[in-house]
XYZ file of C-alpha atoms in Angstrom:
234
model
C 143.440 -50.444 -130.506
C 146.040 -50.019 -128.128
C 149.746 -49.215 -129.468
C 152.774 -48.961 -127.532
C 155.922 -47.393 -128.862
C 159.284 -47.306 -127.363
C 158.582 -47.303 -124.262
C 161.018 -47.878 -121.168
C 160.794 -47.844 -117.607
C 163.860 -47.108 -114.917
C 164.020 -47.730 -111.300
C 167.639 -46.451 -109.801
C 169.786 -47.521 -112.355
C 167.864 -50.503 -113.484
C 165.824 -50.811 -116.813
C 162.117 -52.593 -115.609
C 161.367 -51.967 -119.296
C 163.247 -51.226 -122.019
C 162.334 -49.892 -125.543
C 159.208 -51.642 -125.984
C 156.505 -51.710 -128.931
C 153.835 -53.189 -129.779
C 150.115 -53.187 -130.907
C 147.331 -55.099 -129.247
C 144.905 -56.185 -132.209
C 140.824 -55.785 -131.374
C 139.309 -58.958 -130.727
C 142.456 -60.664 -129.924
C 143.973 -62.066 -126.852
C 147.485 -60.872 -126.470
C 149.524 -63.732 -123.946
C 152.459 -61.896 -122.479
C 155.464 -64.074 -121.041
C 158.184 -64.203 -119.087
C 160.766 -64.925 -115.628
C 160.512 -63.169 -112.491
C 161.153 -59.747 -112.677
C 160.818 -59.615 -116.783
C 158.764 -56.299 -116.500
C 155.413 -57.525 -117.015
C 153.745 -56.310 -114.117
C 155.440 -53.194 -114.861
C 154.297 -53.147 -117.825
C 150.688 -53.449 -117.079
C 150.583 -50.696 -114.400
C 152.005 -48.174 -116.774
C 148.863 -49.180 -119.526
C 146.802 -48.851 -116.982
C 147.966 -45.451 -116.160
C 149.204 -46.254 -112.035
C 152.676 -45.616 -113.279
C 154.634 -42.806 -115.424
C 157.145 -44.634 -117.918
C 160.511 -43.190 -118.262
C 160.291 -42.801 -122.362
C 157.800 -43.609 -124.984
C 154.137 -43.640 -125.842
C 150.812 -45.691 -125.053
C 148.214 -44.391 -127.341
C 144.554 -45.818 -127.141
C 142.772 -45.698 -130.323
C 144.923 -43.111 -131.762
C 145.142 -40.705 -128.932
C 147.973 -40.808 -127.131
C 147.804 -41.131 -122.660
C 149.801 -38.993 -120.120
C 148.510 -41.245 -116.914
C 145.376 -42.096 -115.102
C 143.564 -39.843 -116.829
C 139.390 -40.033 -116.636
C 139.615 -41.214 -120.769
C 142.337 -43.663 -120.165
C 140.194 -45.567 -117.365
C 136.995 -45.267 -119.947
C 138.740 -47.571 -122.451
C 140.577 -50.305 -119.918
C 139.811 -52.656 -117.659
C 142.404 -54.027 -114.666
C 142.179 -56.841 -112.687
C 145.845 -57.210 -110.906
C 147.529 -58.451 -108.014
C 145.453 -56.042 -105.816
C 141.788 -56.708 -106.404
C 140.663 -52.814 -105.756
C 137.817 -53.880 -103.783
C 136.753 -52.368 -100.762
C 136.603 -55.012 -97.611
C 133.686 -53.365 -96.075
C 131.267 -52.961 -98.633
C 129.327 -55.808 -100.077
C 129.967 -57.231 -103.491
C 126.682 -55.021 -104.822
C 127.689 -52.153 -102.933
C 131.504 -52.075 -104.854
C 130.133 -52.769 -108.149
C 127.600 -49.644 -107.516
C 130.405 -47.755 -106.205
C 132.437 -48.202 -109.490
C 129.355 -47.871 -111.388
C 129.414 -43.670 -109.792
C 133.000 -43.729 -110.703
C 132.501 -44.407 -114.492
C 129.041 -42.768 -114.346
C 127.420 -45.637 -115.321
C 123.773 -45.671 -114.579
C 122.766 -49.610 -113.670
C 120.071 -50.920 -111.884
C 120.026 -53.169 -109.134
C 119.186 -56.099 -111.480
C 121.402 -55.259 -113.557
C 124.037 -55.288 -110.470
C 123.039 -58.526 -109.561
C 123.235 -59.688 -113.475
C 126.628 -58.637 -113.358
C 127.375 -60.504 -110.211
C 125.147 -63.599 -111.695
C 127.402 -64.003 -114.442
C 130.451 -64.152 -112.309
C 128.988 -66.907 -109.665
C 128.422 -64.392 -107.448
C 124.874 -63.505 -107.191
C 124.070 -65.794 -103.677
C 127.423 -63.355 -102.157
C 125.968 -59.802 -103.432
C 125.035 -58.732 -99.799
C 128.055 -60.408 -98.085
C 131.044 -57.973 -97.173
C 134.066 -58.462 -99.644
C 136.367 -59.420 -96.333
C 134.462 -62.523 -95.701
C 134.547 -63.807 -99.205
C 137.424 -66.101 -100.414
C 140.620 -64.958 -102.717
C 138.747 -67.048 -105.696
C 135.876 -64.892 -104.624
C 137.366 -61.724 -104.581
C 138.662 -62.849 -108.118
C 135.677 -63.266 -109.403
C 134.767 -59.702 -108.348
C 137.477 -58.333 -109.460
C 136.187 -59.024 -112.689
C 133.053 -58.083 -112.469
C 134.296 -55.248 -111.781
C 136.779 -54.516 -114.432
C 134.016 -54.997 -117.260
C 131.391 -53.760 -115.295
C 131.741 -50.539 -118.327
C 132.341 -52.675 -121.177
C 135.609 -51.495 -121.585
C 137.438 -52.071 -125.469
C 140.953 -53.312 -123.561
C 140.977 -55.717 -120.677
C 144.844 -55.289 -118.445
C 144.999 -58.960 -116.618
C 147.968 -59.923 -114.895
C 147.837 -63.527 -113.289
C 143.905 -62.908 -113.491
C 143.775 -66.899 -112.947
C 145.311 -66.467 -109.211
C 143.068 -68.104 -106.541
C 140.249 -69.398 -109.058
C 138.859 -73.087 -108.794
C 138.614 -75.272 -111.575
C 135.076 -73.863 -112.199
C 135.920 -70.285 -112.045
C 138.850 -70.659 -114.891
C 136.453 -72.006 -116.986
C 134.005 -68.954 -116.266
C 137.077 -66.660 -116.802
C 137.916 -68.832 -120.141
C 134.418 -68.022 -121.136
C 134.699 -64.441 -120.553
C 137.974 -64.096 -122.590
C 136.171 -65.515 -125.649
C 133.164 -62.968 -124.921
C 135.741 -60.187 -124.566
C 137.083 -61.627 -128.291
C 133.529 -61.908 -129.925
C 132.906 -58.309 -129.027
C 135.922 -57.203 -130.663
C 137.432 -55.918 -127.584
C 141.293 -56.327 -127.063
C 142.699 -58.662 -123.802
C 146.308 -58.369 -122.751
C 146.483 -61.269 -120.455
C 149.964 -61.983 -118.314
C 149.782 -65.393 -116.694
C 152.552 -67.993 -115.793
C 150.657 -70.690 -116.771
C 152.138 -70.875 -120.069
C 150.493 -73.977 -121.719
C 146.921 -72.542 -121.045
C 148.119 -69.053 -121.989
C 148.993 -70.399 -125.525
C 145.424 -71.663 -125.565
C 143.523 -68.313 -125.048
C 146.030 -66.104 -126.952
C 145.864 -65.113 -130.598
C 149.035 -63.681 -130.607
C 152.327 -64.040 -127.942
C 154.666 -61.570 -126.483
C 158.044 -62.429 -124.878
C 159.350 -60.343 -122.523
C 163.022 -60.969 -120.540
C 164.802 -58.838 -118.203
C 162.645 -55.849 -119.377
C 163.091 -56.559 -123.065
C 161.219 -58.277 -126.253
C 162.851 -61.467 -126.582
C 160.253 -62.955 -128.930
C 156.211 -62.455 -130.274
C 154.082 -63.435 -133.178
C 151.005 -64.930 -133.811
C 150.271 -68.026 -130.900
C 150.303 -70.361 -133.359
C 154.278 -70.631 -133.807
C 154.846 -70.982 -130.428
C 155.253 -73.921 -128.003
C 155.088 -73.888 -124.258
C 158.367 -75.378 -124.368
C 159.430 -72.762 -127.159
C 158.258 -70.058 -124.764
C 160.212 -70.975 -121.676
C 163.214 -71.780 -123.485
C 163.509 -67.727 -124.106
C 164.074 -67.232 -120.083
C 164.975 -71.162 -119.326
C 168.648 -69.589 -120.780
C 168.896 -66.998 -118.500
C 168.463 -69.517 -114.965
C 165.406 -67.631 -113.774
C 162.377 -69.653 -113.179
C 159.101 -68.989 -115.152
C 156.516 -66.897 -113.287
């Protein structure tokens, strides 16, 4: 379970985030909205640890994270606006680098498993640079759960991806909820956001405007939070 108290983020003299809480439910999707500039992105970063908040507490499973610490990036996975892939190794050759990183201990089978159930497999021994943003999206995942992590961080994880690749990354959300692992997923899209998430989070200009289960919630219900303010929906 992932639980986040109070917690506030400053740049200059401008709140990014500001005295926010919440808990992220296992096996649930968690949809987080919002305008340009709401503090999602900020957000994320500081779960996954690549950013110190100002005040408050992220605790994961009861134990409470200082940063990127080696037990933070046990229990998370990230896929962001910056796939963390390196050009000039292969798509094998990045998963098996991550696979040293978390000390994981997988085959080259297994590797191409991975890879297989991403749409990948036919790219494992082409160089990340020469493989398309959808591509690189698709590894990005891979990667992410490549340790079967209990919390899944994905902003705008639907960037890039072809009509056939959403629906793979549809699929995988569902996995993620069968195994009772928790997804916090950030997308503009809100319409197919309400779809995948059990439960909704609002945020505007670095604040909670609204959450509760997905249920009561309408795209139009949604946008009509940050419609108000004259900032466009990301």
């Amino acid at each position: 379970m992932l639980e986040v108290r109070s917690l506030s983020k400053i740049y200059g003299l401008r709140y990014a985030l500001k005295d926010v809480s919440f808990v992220a439910q296992p096996g649930r999707v968690l949809g987080i909205f919002g305008p340009n500039g709401a503090g999602k992105t900020t957000l994320v970063r500081i779960l996954a640890g690549q950013v110190r908040p100002t005040a408050g507490t992220v605790s994961f499973f009861g134990r409470q994270a200082s940063g990127d610490e080696p037990e933070v990036r046990r229990h998370i996975g990230v896929v962001g606006h910056h796939t963390f892939l390196y050009d000039d190794l292969t798509a094998v050759e990045n998963l098996r680098f991550y696979c040293r990183m978390y000390g994981l201990r997988l085959g080259e089978s297994e590797l191409l498993s991975r890879l297989e159930e991403v749409g990948l497999a036919s790219r494992a021994h082409e160089p990340v640079r020469y493989l398309s943003r959808g591509m690189q999206q698709r590894l990005a995942l891979a990667r992410a759960t490549l340790h079967n992590p209990e919390i899944l961080l994905l902003d705008e994880p639907y960037t890039g991806l072809d009509q056939s690749a959403v629906a793979l990354l549809d699929s995988l959300l569902a996995r993620e909820r069968l195994r009772g692992h928790s997804t916090l997923l950030v997308t503009h899209d809100v319409e197919h956001g309400l779809q995948l998430a059990d439960d909704v989070l609002v945020l505007v200009q670095g604040r909670i405007r609204a959450s509760g289960p997905a249920q009561q919630f309408s795209a139009d219900s949604v946008t009509s939070f940050y419609q108000s303010q004259g900032e466009e929906a990301r």
